[in-house]
Coordinates of C-alpha atoms in Angstrom, one line a residue:
X21 CA -13.5 156.0 87.8
X22 CA -15.9 153.1 88.7
X23 CA -14.3 149.7 88.3
X24 CA -16.0 147.3 85.9
X25 CA -14.8 144.4 88.0
X26 CA -15.5 145.4 91.6
X27 CA -15.8 141.9 93.0
X28 CA -12.8 140.5 91.2
X29 CA -10.8 143.5 92.5
X30 CA -11.3 142.1 96.0
X31 CA -10.0 138.6 95.2
X32 CA -6.2 138.3 95.7
X33 CA -6.3 134.6 96.4
X34 CA -9.1 132.0 96.4
X35 CA -9.7 132.3 100.2
X36 CA -11.2 135.8 99.5
X37 CA -14.1 134.1 97.6
X38 CA -15.1 131.6 100.3
X39 CA -17.4 133.9 102.2
X40 CA -19.2 135.1 99.0
X41 CA -22.8 134.3 98.4
X42 CA -24.0 132.3 95.4
X43 CA -25.2 135.5 93.7
X44 CA -21.8 137.2 94.4
X45 CA -20.0 134.2 92.9
X46 CA -22.2 134.5 89.8
X47 CA -21.3 138.2 89.5
X48 CA -17.6 137.3 90.0
X49 CA -17.8 134.7 87.2
X50 CA -19.0 137.4 84.8
X51 CA -16.2 139.7 85.8
X52 CA -13.7 136.9 85.5
X53 CA -14.9 136.1 82.0
X54 CA -14.6 139.7 80.9
X55 CA -11.1 139.9 82.4
X56 CA -10.0 136.7 80.6
X57 CA -11.2 138.0 77.3
X58 CA -9.5 141.3 77.7
X59 CA -6.2 139.8 78.8
X60 CA -6.0 137.4 75.9
X61 CA -7.0 140.1 73.5
X62 CA -3.7 141.8 74.6
X63 CA -1.4 138.8 74.6
X64 CA -3.0 136.2 72.3
X65 CA -3.1 132.6 73.4
X66 CA -5.7 130.0 74.2
X67 CA -9.1 131.5 74.7
X68 CA -12.1 129.1 74.1
X69 CA -11.2 126.5 76.6
X70 CA -10.6 129.0 79.4
X71 CA -14.0 130.7 78.8
X72 CA -15.7 127.3 79.0
X73 CA -14.5 126.7 82.6
X74 CA -15.0 130.2 84.2
X75 CA -17.9 129.1 86.4
X76 CA -16.3 125.8 87.1
X77 CA -13.1 127.6 88.1
X78 CA -15.0 129.9 90.5
X79 CA -16.9 127.0 92.0
X80 CA -13.8 124.8 92.5
X81 CA -11.9 127.6 94.3
X82 CA -14.9 128.6 96.3
X83 CA -15.6 125.1 97.5
X84 CA -12.2 123.6 97.9
X85 CA -9.4 124.8 100.2
X86 CA -6.7 125.5 97.5
X87 CA -3.7 125.3 97.5
X88 CA -4.0 122.8 100.5
X89 CA -6.4 120.9 98.3
X90 CA -4.6 120.0 95.1
X91 CA -6.3 121.3 91.9
X92 CA -4.8 119.8 88.8
X93 CA -5.8 121.2 85.3
X94 CA -5.2 118.7 82.5
X95 CA -3.2 120.3 79.6
X96 CA -3.4 123.7 81.5
X97 CA -4.3 125.8 78.5
X98 CA -7.7 126.4 80.1
X99 CA -6.2 127.7 83.3
X100 CA -6.0 131.4 82.5
X101 CA -9.1 132.1 84.8
X102 CA -7.4 130.0 87.5
X103 CA -4.3 132.1 87.2
X104 CA -6.3 135.3 87.6
X105 CA -7.9 134.1 90.8
X106 CA -4.7 132.7 92.3
X107 CA -2.6 135.9 92.8
X108 CA -1.4 136.4 89.2
X109 CA -3.9 138.9 87.9
X110 CA -1.4 141.7 88.0
X111 CA 0.8 139.7 85.6
X112 CA -1.9 138.1 83.4
X113 CA -1.1 140.4 80.5
X114 CA 2.4 139.0 80.4
X115 CA 1.0 135.6 79.3
X116 CA 3.3 133.8 76.9
X117 CA 5.6 136.8 76.7
X118 CA 9.3 136.7 77.5
X119 CA 9.8 136.7 81.3
X120 CA 6.0 136.6 81.8
X121 CA 3.5 133.9 82.9
X122 CA 3.4 130.6 81.2
X123 CA 0.5 129.7 79.0
X124 CA 0.1 126.5 80.9
X125 CA 0.2 125.5 84.6
X126 CA 3.7 125.4 86.0
X127 CA 4.9 124.4 89.5
X128 CA 7.7 127.0 89.6
X129 CA 5.1 129.8 89.0
X130 CA 2.7 129.3 91.8
X131 CA 1.8 127.1 94.8
X132 CA -1.7 126.9 93.2
X133 CA -0.2 124.9 90.3
X134 CA 0.7 121.6 92.0
X135 CA 1.5 119.9 88.7
X136 CA 2.7 121.4 85.4
X137 CA 0.9 120.3 82.3
X138 CA 1.0 121.2 78.7
X139 CA 0.5 117.8 77.2
X140 CA -3.0 116.2 77.7
X141 CA -4.3 113.3 79.7
X142 CA -1.7 113.3 82.5
X143 CA -3.9 114.8 85.3
X144 CA -5.5 111.6 86.7
X145 CA -2.2 109.7 86.9
X146 CA -0.5 112.7 88.7
X147 CA -3.5 113.2 90.9
X148 CA -3.6 109.5 91.9
X149 CA 0.1 109.7 92.8
X150 CA -0.6 112.8 95.0
X151 CA -3.6 111.1 96.6
X152 CA -1.6 107.9 97.5
X153 CA 1.2 110.1 98.8
X154 CA -1.3 111.9 101.0
X155 CA -2.6 108.6 102.4
X156 CA 0.8 107.3 103.1
X157 CA 1.7 110.5 105.0
X158 CA -1.7 110.2 106.8
X159 CA -2.7 113.7 105.7
X160 CA -6.2 115.0 105.0
X161 CA -6.8 117.1 101.9
X162 CA -8.6 116.7 98.6
X163 CA -7.0 116.0 95.2
X164 CA -9.1 117.3 92.2
X165 CA -8.3 116.6 88.5
X166 CA -10.1 118.6 85.8
X167 CA -9.9 116.7 82.5
X168 CA -11.6 117.5 79.2
X169 CA -13.6 115.0 77.1
X170 CA -10.9 115.3 74.3
X171 CA -8.2 114.3 76.7
X172 CA -10.2 111.3 77.7
X173 CA -9.5 109.9 74.2
X174 CA -6.0 109.1 75.4
X175 CA -5.3 105.6 76.8
X176 CA -3.3 107.1 79.7
X177 CA -6.4 108.5 81.2
X178 CA -8.1 105.1 81.3
X179 CA -4.9 103.4 82.6
X180 CA -5.0 105.9 85.5
X181 CA -8.7 105.5 86.2
X182 CA -8.4 101.7 86.2
X183 CA -5.6 101.9 88.7
X184 CA -7.5 104.5 90.8
X185 CA -10.6 102.3 90.8
X186 CA -8.7 99.3 92.1
X187 CA -7.0 101.3 94.9
X188 CA -10.1 103.0 96.2
X189 CA -8.0 106.1 97.1
X190 CA -10.0 109.3 97.6
X191 CA -9.7 111.1 94.3
X192 CA -12.0 113.5 92.6
X193 CA -12.1 113.7 88.8
X194 CA -14.1 116.5 87.0
X195 CA -14.9 115.4 83.5
X196 CA -15.2 118.7 81.6
X197 CA -17.4 117.7 78.7
X198 CA -17.5 120.6 76.1
X199 CA -18.3 118.5 73.1
X200 CA -22.0 118.4 73.7
X201 CA -24.5 121.2 74.0
X202 CA -26.2 122.2 77.3
X203 CA -29.6 120.6 76.6
X204 CA -32.6 119.7 78.7
X205 CA -31.0 116.4 80.0
X206 CA -28.5 118.7 81.8
X207 CA -31.2 120.8 83.4
X208 CA -33.0 121.1 86.7
X209 CA -34.0 117.4 87.1
X210 CA -30.4 116.2 86.3
X211 CA -29.1 118.8 88.8
X212 CA -31.4 117.5 91.5
X213 CA -30.5 113.9 90.9
X214 CA -26.8 114.8 90.9
X215 CA -27.2 116.5 94.3
X216 CA -29.1 113.5 95.6
X217 CA -26.6 110.9 94.2
X218 CA -23.6 112.8 95.5
X219 CA -25.0 113.3 99.0
X220 CA -23.7 111.5 102.0
X221 CA -27.1 110.2 102.8
X222 CA -27.6 108.4 99.5
X223 CA -24.0 107.1 99.4
X224 CA -24.4 105.7 102.9
X225 CA -27.7 104.1 102.0
X226 CA -26.3 102.7 98.8
X227 CA -23.4 101.1 100.8
X228 CA -25.9 99.7 103.3
X229 CA -28.1 98.3 100.5
X230 CA -25.1 96.6 98.8
X231 CA -24.1 94.9 102.0
X232 CA -27.7 93.8 102.7
X233 CA -28.0 92.5 99.1
X234 CA -25.0 90.3 99.7
X235 CA -26.8 88.6 102.5
X236 CA -29.7 87.6 100.2
X237 CA -29.7 84.8 97.7
X238 CA -27.7 85.4 94.5
X239 CA -30.7 86.0 92.4
X240 CA -31.9 88.9 94.6
X241 CA -28.5 90.3 94.9
X242 CA -28.0 90.4 91.1
X243 CA -31.5 91.8 90.5
X244 CA -30.9 94.6 93.1
X245 CA -27.6 95.5 91.5
X246 CA -29.1 95.7 88.0
X247 CA -32.0 97.8 89.3
X248 CA -29.7 100.2 91.0
X249 CA -27.4 100.5 87.9
X250 CA -30.4 101.0 85.7
X251 CA -31.8 103.8 87.9
X252 CA -28.4 105.5 88.1
X253 CA -27.8 105.0 84.4
X254 CA -31.1 106.7 83.5
X255 CA -30.3 109.6 85.9
X256 CA -26.7 110.1 84.9
X257 CA -26.9 109.9 81.1
X258 CA -24.4 107.0 80.9
X259 CA -21.9 106.6 83.7
X260 CA -21.6 102.9 83.4
X261 CA -18.1 102.8 82.0
X262 CA -16.7 104.9 84.8
X263 CA -18.6 102.8 87.4
X264 CA -17.0 99.7 85.9
X265 CA -13.6 101.3 86.3
X266 CA -14.3 101.8 90.0
X267 CA -15.5 105.4 90.1
X268 CA -18.6 106.7 91.7
X269 CA -20.3 108.7 88.9
X270 CA -22.2 111.9 89.4
X271 CA -23.8 113.9 86.6
X272 CA -24.1 115.3 84.0
X273 CA -24.6 118.8 85.4
X274 CA -24.6 122.2 83.8
X275 CA -21.0 123.6 84.3
X276 CA -22.2 127.2 83.9
X277 CA -24.9 127.0 86.6
X278 CA -23.4 127.7 90.0
X279 CA -26.7 126.8 91.7
X280 CA -26.1 123.3 90.3
X281 CA -22.3 123.1 90.7
X282 CA -21.8 124.4 94.2
X283 CA -23.9 121.8 96.2
X284 CA -22.6 118.9 94.1
X285 CA -19.0 119.9 94.6
X286 CA -19.6 120.4 98.4
X287 CA -21.1 116.9 98.6
X288 CA -18.1 115.5 96.7
X289 CA -15.7 117.4 98.9
X290 CA -17.2 115.9 102.0
X291 CA -17.2 112.4 100.8
X292 CA -15.2 110.0 102.9
X293 CA -14.0 107.7 100.2
X294 CA -13.5 107.6 96.5
X295 CA -12.7 107.8 93.7
X296 CA -15.6 110.0 92.4
X297 CA -16.1 111.3 88.8
X298 CA -18.3 114.4 88.3
X299 CA -19.5 114.9 84.8
X300 CA -19.8 118.6 84.0
X301 CA -21.1 119.9 80.7
X302 CA -19.7 123.2 79.5
X303 CA -19.6 125.3 76.3
X304 CA -16.2 126.1 74.9
X305 CA -15.9 129.8 74.2
X306 CA -18.8 130.6 76.4
X307 CA -19.7 134.3 76.7
X308 CA -17.7 135.5 73.7
X309 CA -19.9 135.8 70.6
X310 CA -17.0 135.4 68.0
X311 CA -16.2 132.1 69.5
X312 CA -19.6 130.7 68.7
X313 CA -19.1 131.1 65.0
X314 CA -15.4 130.1 64.9
X315 CA -14.9 126.5 63.8
X316 CA -12.4 125.9 66.6
X317 CA -14.3 128.0 69.2
X318 CA -11.3 130.3 69.4
X319 CA -9.0 127.6 70.7
X320 CA -5.8 129.5 70.0
X321 CA -5.9 133.2 68.9
X322 CA -3.6 136.0 68.1
X323 CA -4.2 139.4 69.7
X324 CA -7.7 140.5 68.8
X325 CA -10.3 143.2 69.0
X326 CA -12.6 142.6 72.1
X327 CA -15.7 143.9 70.3
X328 CA -15.5 142.2 66.9
X329 CA -13.1 139.3 67.7
X330 CA -11.0 140.3 64.7
X331 CA -7.5 138.9 65.2
X332 CA -4.4 141.0 64.5
X333 CA -2.2 138.8 62.4
X334 CA 0.8 139.9 60.5
X335 CA 0.5 139.4 56.7
X336 CA 2.4 136.4 55.6
X337 CA 5.2 136.9 53.1
X338 CA 5.6 133.2 52.5
X339 CA 3.4 130.1 52.9
X340 CA 3.7 128.3 56.2
X341 CA 5.7 125.1 56.4
X342 CA 2.5 123.3 57.5
X343 CA 0.7 124.5 54.4
X344 CA 3.6 123.5 52.1
X345 CA 3.6 120.0 53.6
X346 CA -0.2 119.6 53.2
X347 CA -0.2 120.8 49.6
X348 CA 2.9 118.6 48.8
X349 CA 1.3 115.5 50.3
X350 CA -2.0 116.2 48.4
X351 CA 0.0 116.4 45.2
X352 CA 1.8 113.1 45.9
X353 CA -1.5 111.5 46.9
X354 CA -3.1 112.6 43.6
X355 CA -0.6 110.4 41.8
X356 CA -0.4 107.6 44.4
X357 CA -3.6 106.1 45.8
X358 CA -1.7 104.2 48.5
X359 CA -0.8 107.3 50.4
X360 CA -2.8 107.9 53.6
X361 CA -2.4 110.5 56.3
X362 CA -2.7 110.1 60.1
X363 CA -2.9 112.7 62.8
X364 CA -3.4 112.6 66.6
X365 CA -6.1 115.2 67.3
X366 CA -4.2 118.0 65.4
X367 CA -5.7 118.0 61.9
X368 CA -5.5 121.8 61.3
X369 CA -2.2 122.1 63.2
X370 CA -0.6 119.6 60.9
X371 CA -2.4 120.3 57.7
X372 CA -4.1 116.9 57.6
X373 CA -7.5 118.8 57.5
X374 CA -6.6 120.0 54.0
X375 CA -5.7 116.5 53.0
X376 CA -8.9 115.2 54.4
X377 CA -10.9 117.7 52.4
X378 CA -9.5 116.2 49.2
X379 CA -9.3 112.6 50.4
X380 CA -11.8 112.1 53.2
X381 CA -11.4 108.3 53.1
X382 CA -7.7 108.4 53.3
X383 CA -7.2 110.7 56.3
X384 CA -7.5 109.5 59.9
X385 CA -7.6 111.6 63.1
X386 CA -7.2 109.1 65.9
X387 CA -7.7 111.5 68.8
X388 CA -5.1 112.3 71.5
X389 CA -3.5 108.9 71.1
X390 CA 0.0 109.1 69.7
X391 CA 0.9 105.6 70.7
X392 CA -2.1 104.2 68.8
X393 CA -1.4 106.6 65.9
X394 CA 2.1 105.2 65.4
X395 CA 1.1 101.5 65.6
X396 CA -2.0 102.2 63.5
X397 CA 0.4 103.6 60.8
X398 CA 2.6 100.5 61.2
X399 CA -0.4 98.3 60.5
X400 CA -1.2 100.3 57.4
X401 CA 2.4 100.0 56.2
X402 CA 2.4 96.3 56.9
X403 CA -0.4 95.9 54.4
X404 CA 1.3 97.9 51.6
X405 CA -0.1 101.4 52.1
X406 CA 2.1 104.5 52.5
X407 CA 1.2 106.1 55.8
X408 CA 2.3 109.6 56.6
X409 CA 2.0 110.2 60.4
X410 CA 1.9 113.9 60.8
X411 CA 2.7 114.6 64.5
X412 CA 4.3 117.5 66.2
X413 CA 7.8 116.7 67.4
X414 CA 6.8 117.3 71.1
X415 CA 3.9 114.9 70.8
X416 CA 5.7 112.2 68.9
X417 CA 7.7 111.7 72.1
X418 CA 4.5 110.2 73.6
X419 CA 4.6 107.4 71.1
X420 CA 8.3 106.6 71.2
X421 CA 8.1 103.0 72.3
X422 CA 5.8 102.3 69.4
X423 CA 8.3 104.0 67.0
X424 CA 11.0 101.7 68.3
X425 CA 9.1 98.4 68.7
X426 CA 6.3 98.6 66.1
X427 CA 8.0 100.5 63.4
X428 CA 11.8 100.5 63.6
X429 CA 12.5 97.0 64.6
X430 CA 10.2 95.7 61.9
X431 CA 11.6 98.0 59.3
X432 CA 8.1 99.2 58.3
X433 CA 8.0 102.2 55.9
X434 CA 6.0 104.6 58.1
X435 CA 6.8 108.2 57.2
X436 CA 6.8 110.7 60.0
X437 CA 6.1 114.3 59.1
X438 CA 7.5 116.1 62.2
X439 CA 6.0 119.6 62.5
X440 CA 7.1 122.2 65.0
X441 CA 10.8 121.1 64.9
X442 CA 13.0 123.4 66.9
X443 CA 11.9 126.2 69.3
X444 CA 8.3 127.3 69.2
X445 CA 8.3 130.7 71.0
X446 CA 5.3 131.4 73.2
X447 CA 4.4 127.8 73.9
X448 CA 7.8 127.3 75.6
X449 CA 9.7 124.2 76.6
X450 CA 6.8 121.9 76.8
X451 CA 6.1 122.2 73.1
X452 CA 9.7 122.7 71.8
X453 CA 10.7 120.2 69.1
X454 CA 14.1 119.7 70.6
X455 CA 14.6 116.0 70.9
X456 CA 13.5 114.2 67.8
X457 CA 16.9 114.2 66.1
X458 CA 18.4 112.5 69.1
X459 CA 15.6 110.0 69.8
X460 CA 15.1 109.0 66.2
X461 CA 18.8 109.2 65.3
X462 CA 19.5 106.4 67.8
X463 CA 17.3 103.9 65.9
X464 CA 18.9 101.7 63.2
X465 CA 17.6 101.9 59.7
X466 CA 15.8 105.2 60.0
X467 CA 16.1 107.9 57.3
X468 CA 16.0 111.3 58.9
X469 CA 15.7 114.5 56.9
X470 CA 15.4 118.2 57.9
X471 CA 14.1 120.9 55.6
X472 CA 16.1 124.1 55.2
X473 CA 13.3 125.9 53.4
X474 CA 9.9 125.2 51.9
X475 CA 11.2 124.0 48.6
X476 CA 13.3 121.4 50.4
X477 CA 10.3 120.3 52.4
X478 CA 8.4 119.7 49.1
X479 CA 11.3 117.5 47.9
X480 CA 11.4 115.6 51.2
X481 CA 7.7 114.8 51.0
X482 CA 8.4 113.3 47.6
X483 CA 11.4 111.5 48.9
X484 CA 9.6 110.0 51.9
X485 CA 6.8 108.8 49.5
X486 CA 9.5 106.9 47.5
X487 CA 11.2 105.3 50.5
X488 CA 9.4 101.9 50.7
X489 CA 11.8 99.7 52.5
X490 CA 12.4 101.4 55.9
X491 CA 11.0 104.1 58.2
X492 CA 11.7 107.7 57.5
X493 CA 11.1 111.1 59.0
X494 CA 11.4 114.7 57.9
X495 CA 11.3 117.7 60.2
X496 CA 10.4 121.3 59.6
X497 CA 9.9 124.4 61.7
X498 CA 6.8 126.2 62.9
X499 CA 5.6 129.3 61.0
X500 CA 6.3 130.8 57.6
X501 CA 8.8 129.6 55.1
X502 CA 11.7 131.7 53.8
X503 CA 10.0 132.8 50.7
X504 CA 11.9 130.7 48.2
X505 CA 10.3 129.7 44.9
X506 CA 8.5 126.3 45.1
X507 CA 9.2 123.7 42.4
X508 CA 6.3 122.6 40.3
X509 CA 6.9 119.1 41.6
X510 CA 8.9 117.6 44.5
X511 CA 11.9 115.6 43.4
X512 CA 13.2 112.4 45.0
X513 CA 16.5 113.3 46.7
X514 CA 19.4 110.8 46.7
X515 CA 19.3 109.3 50.1
X516 CA 22.1 110.5 52.4
X517 CA 23.4 113.2 50.2
X518 CA 23.8 116.9 51.1
X519 CA 24.7 119.9 49.0
X520 CA 27.2 122.7 49.0
X521 CA 25.5 126.1 48.9
X522 CA 28.5 128.3 49.0
X523 CA 32.3 127.8 48.7
X524 CA 34.7 129.4 51.1
X525 CA 38.1 129.2 52.8
X526 CA 39.1 128.3 56.4
X527 CA 35.6 128.0 57.9
X528 CA 32.8 125.6 57.0
X529 CA 29.3 125.8 58.3
X530 CA 27.5 122.4 58.0
X531 CA 23.8 123.1 58.6
X532 CA 20.9 120.7 59.1
X533 CA 17.4 122.1 58.7
X534 CA 16.1 125.6 59.5
X535 CA 19.4 127.3 60.5
X536 CA 20.6 127.4 56.9
X537 CA 19.4 131.0 56.4
X538 CA 21.3 132.1 59.6
X539 CA 24.4 130.2 58.3
X540 CA 24.3 132.2 55.1
X541 CA 24.0 135.4 57.0
X542 CA 26.9 134.3 59.2
X543 CA 29.0 133.5 56.1
X544 CA 28.3 137.1 54.8
X545 CA 29.6 138.5 58.1
X546 CA 32.7 136.3 58.0
X547 CA 33.3 137.2 54.4
X548 CA 33.3 140.9 55.5
X549 CA 36.1 140.0 57.9
X550 CA 38.1 138.5 55.2
X551 CA 37.1 134.9 56.1
X552 CA 34.9 133.6 53.2
X553 CA 33.1 130.6 54.6
X554 CA 31.8 127.4 53.0
X555 CA 28.1 126.7 53.7
X556 CA 26.6 123.2 53.2
X557 CA 23.1 121.9 53.8
X558 CA 23.4 118.4 55.1
X559 CA 19.7 117.6 54.3
X560 CA 20.1 114.2 56.0
X561 CA 20.8 113.6 59.7
X562 CA 20.8 109.9 58.9
X563 CA 22.4 108.4 56.9
X564 CA 25.1 111.0 57.0
X565 CA 26.7 112.3 53.7
X566 CA 30.1 110.9 54.7
X567 CA 31.7 111.9 51.4
X568 CA 30.6 115.5 51.9
X569 CA 31.8 115.6 55.5
X570 CA 35.2 114.2 54.5
X571 CA 35.5 116.8 51.8
X572 CA 34.7 119.6 54.2
X573 CA 37.0 118.6 57.1
X574 CA 40.0 118.0 54.7
X575 CA 39.8 121.5 53.2
X576 CA 38.8 123.6 56.2
X577 CA 40.5 124.6 59.5
X578 CA 37.2 125.1 61.4
X579 CA 34.0 123.2 60.9
X580 CA 30.7 124.2 62.7
X581 CA 27.7 122.0 62.7
X582 CA 24.3 123.7 63.2
X583 CA 21.0 122.2 64.1
X584 CA 17.7 123.1 65.8
X585 CA 17.9 120.2 68.2
X586 CA 19.4 119.0 71.5
X587 CA 22.7 117.4 72.2
X588 CA 22.9 113.9 70.9
X589 CA 21.6 114.8 67.5
X590 CA 23.2 115.6 64.2
X591 CA 26.4 117.1 65.6
X592 CA 26.9 114.0 67.8
X593 CA 26.6 111.7 64.7
X594 CA 29.1 113.9 62.8
X595 CA 31.6 113.7 65.7
X596 CA 31.1 109.9 66.0
X597 CA 31.8 109.5 62.3
X598 CA 34.9 111.7 62.4
X599 CA 36.3 109.9 65.4
X600 CA 35.7 106.5 63.8
X601 CA 37.4 107.6 60.6
X602 CA 40.4 109.2 62.5
X603 CA 39.5 112.6 61.0
X604 CA 39.9 114.3 64.3
X605 CA 43.5 113.3 64.7
X606 CA 45.0 116.1 62.6
X607 CA 44.0 119.0 64.7
X608 CA 40.6 119.8 63.1
X609 CA 38.7 122.5 65.1
X610 CA 35.1 121.4 65.2
X611 CA 32.2 122.9 67.1
X612 CA 28.7 121.5 67.4
X613 CA 26.2 124.2 67.8
X614 CA 22.9 122.9 69.0
X615 CA 20.2 123.7 71.6
X616 CA 21.7 124.2 75.1
X617 CA 21.3 121.6 77.8
X618 CA 18.5 123.6 79.5
X619 CA 14.8 124.0 79.0
X620 CA 14.4 127.5 77.4
X621 CA 11.5 129.5 78.7
X622 CA 8.9 130.9 76.4
X623 CA 9.9 134.1 74.5
X624 CA 10.0 135.4 71.0
X625 CA 11.6 132.7 68.7
X626 CA 14.4 135.0 67.6
X627 CA 15.3 135.8 71.2
X628 CA 15.2 132.1 72.1
X629 CA 17.6 131.3 69.2
X630 CA 19.9 134.1 70.5
X631 CA 20.0 132.5 73.9
X632 CA 20.6 129.1 72.2
X633 CA 23.6 130.6 70.2
X634 CA 22.1 129.7 66.9
X635 CA 21.6 133.0 65.2
X636 CA 24.1 134.6 62.8
X637 CA 26.0 136.7 65.3
X638 CA 26.6 133.8 67.7
X639 CA 27.6 131.5 64.7
X640 CA 30.2 134.2 63.7
X641 CA 31.4 134.4 67.3
X642 CA 31.8 130.7 67.6
X643 CA 33.8 130.5 64.3
X644 CA 36.1 133.4 65.4
X645 CA 36.7 131.9 68.8
X646 CA 37.6 128.5 67.2
X647 CA 40.1 130.4 65.0
X648 CA 41.7 132.0 68.0
X649 CA 39.5 135.0 68.5
X650 CA 41.2 138.1 69.9
X651 CA 44.5 136.3 70.0
X652 CA 44.4 136.1 66.2
X653 CA 43.2 139.7 65.8
X654 CA 39.7 138.5 64.9
X655 CA 36.6 140.1 66.4
X656 CA 33.0 140.0 65.3
X657 CA 31.6 143.3 64.0
X658 CA 29.2 145.1 66.4
X659 CA 25.6 145.4 65.4
X660 CA 23.6 148.6 65.9

C-alpha cells in the first residue's frame, strides 16, 4: 500500500530534513499537517495552535541545528508537530494518555525539548538564561524562543525582553502572531524587505551608518536616526516597541510561506549579535476546515472525526462545575449590581464568558496577566465593588505575591473562584490544582471553602458574595458535578461550619471538597465489614470548624482527613489544631490523606486518584490499617 506521507516517513530526526529542497519541505509540511490532524483525532488535545505553526516548525528544524541549537516553545501546546519531527512520531498517538507523551514540552521526554513549558510567557526568560550560559561557557549555538501574541500579553515576556535588550546577548525570538489575518501587508514586498533587513549586508551597513552619524553634529545624527526608524517602521508594520526594548526587529512575514520563511531564518541564524525578533504571522487551525468556523479555532478538542470535525464527547449526566459557578454568579449579580467578574485569558474555561454575555460592562478579561488580575481585583474591592477573580488553581500561583501583598495584608474582600482544583487528568502536573489550599491557607484572615458537589458550589458563591470584610476563596474540581439537585437559590453558609453527613462508630472520615463522594463509598464498604463510619463535610479549610473536629475526635478511634490538595493543606491545619488543643495526647489514630509528595504524570483522573490513595478502596485500606489491619482480623474486600 502506498504511503500518504512518503517524505515524513523518511524523517526520524530533524537532521533528515536539512538536505531537502524548498519544494520538498513544502510537501513535508503538508504531510506533517495531515499527520497532526489524524493523531489528535485519536487522542484529543490541543489542535488549532499546532496546525498554525506547521510550516514554521518545518522551517526552524530545517534551518537550525537542533538539538544543539536550543528551540524553546512557549506554552508547548503547539509543539505536537515538533514532537512528530523529533523522533516521537511512533508515540504521537499516546499523547496525553497514561504512560504516553505529554501534551506539552518536557525535558525528561526528549533532548529536543530543552525547556518544559505548559504555562505561558516563560520562553524568553528561559532562553535568555540559556544564551547567557552559552556565552559564559564560550560555546557557539543558537537559542530560539517561539512565543505567541497572546503570551506577549504577560508582563514576564516584557521583563525578559527588557533584560535581553540591555545585555545584547545573541538570542532569537519568533513572535508567532496568529491574531491577525494573512493580508497583503504580509505579502511579497514585506517578505523582500524582511530578507533585506535581516541580511548581514544591511545589518553591517546599518551599524556603520550609526557610527558615522555619531561623528556628525547632533542635528544630523538625530535626523538620520529618525529617518532610519521611519523607513524600518513603514517596512515592518510596527516594530518600534521591540526596537526600544533593544531587539532588532524583522517582519512581519507570512508564517505559512516557506519561500519567505527560510531565507529570513537563515539570515537570522547567521547573525553575529542580537537579540533579534522575527515577527511571523500565522493562522491558527490552518488547513483544517472545521477550525475555521470554530470560535476557538479548535484550541482544545476531544477525539473527533477527521472529515467532519465532529467531536466525540460523552453525554453529560450533570452540569459541569464551571457552568454551575457561572450560572450562580449571574444569579447573584442579578440581585447585586456591585458584583463584577475578572478572568486572565480564560473566559470560556472559567465561565466568565457566560457572565460577560449577561453583563458585558461588568466582566473583564485582562489577558495572560494573573498578577495584574489579582491587583486589579484588589483595586475594585478597595472602591466598594465585589470582584470575583475566576482563575484556575494552577494559574493563580502566578499571582501569589499579589494575593499576599495586595489582597491579604490589606484585608480586601476579593473573592477567588478557583477552578480545576485537584488533579486534572490529561493535562498532567503542570495544570494540577494541588497547592492552593496550602498557599492560601498560610495567609491570615482568608476564608477558604471547597465544594463537595455542585449544590455546595452554589451556596459558596452566595457565601463569598456576602463576605465583605476579608478575602475569600472557594475551590471546585474540573468536569461534571455529581448530579445532585440544585437549590433554587444559593444560601449563605455560616462561616467556618461543616456538616455531618452520616453517623457511624469507630471511624470518622472528615472530607474537604470533591472527595466526599468517595468518602461515602468508603463508608459503605466499612459498614459492610461491620465498621459503620461517620462522614463529615468540612466545607471550610479556614477557619476550621473546631467544634465539629472536637466532637469527631472525642467519639471516634480513627479519624481520616481527605482533601484534593498537597501536604500542608487542610490535614495540616487539622493536625495543628489538635496538637494545640492537646487532643492528640489520648492516643487518637489520625491519618491525613492528601496528594502525595510527587508530581503525578498525566493519566485518567480516576487512575491518578488511585495512585494518590484518595479513592474509596484506598480510604478503606487506610482506615483498616489504622485500626490494626490484619492483626485485628480486618481486611478490605477484594473488588472484581
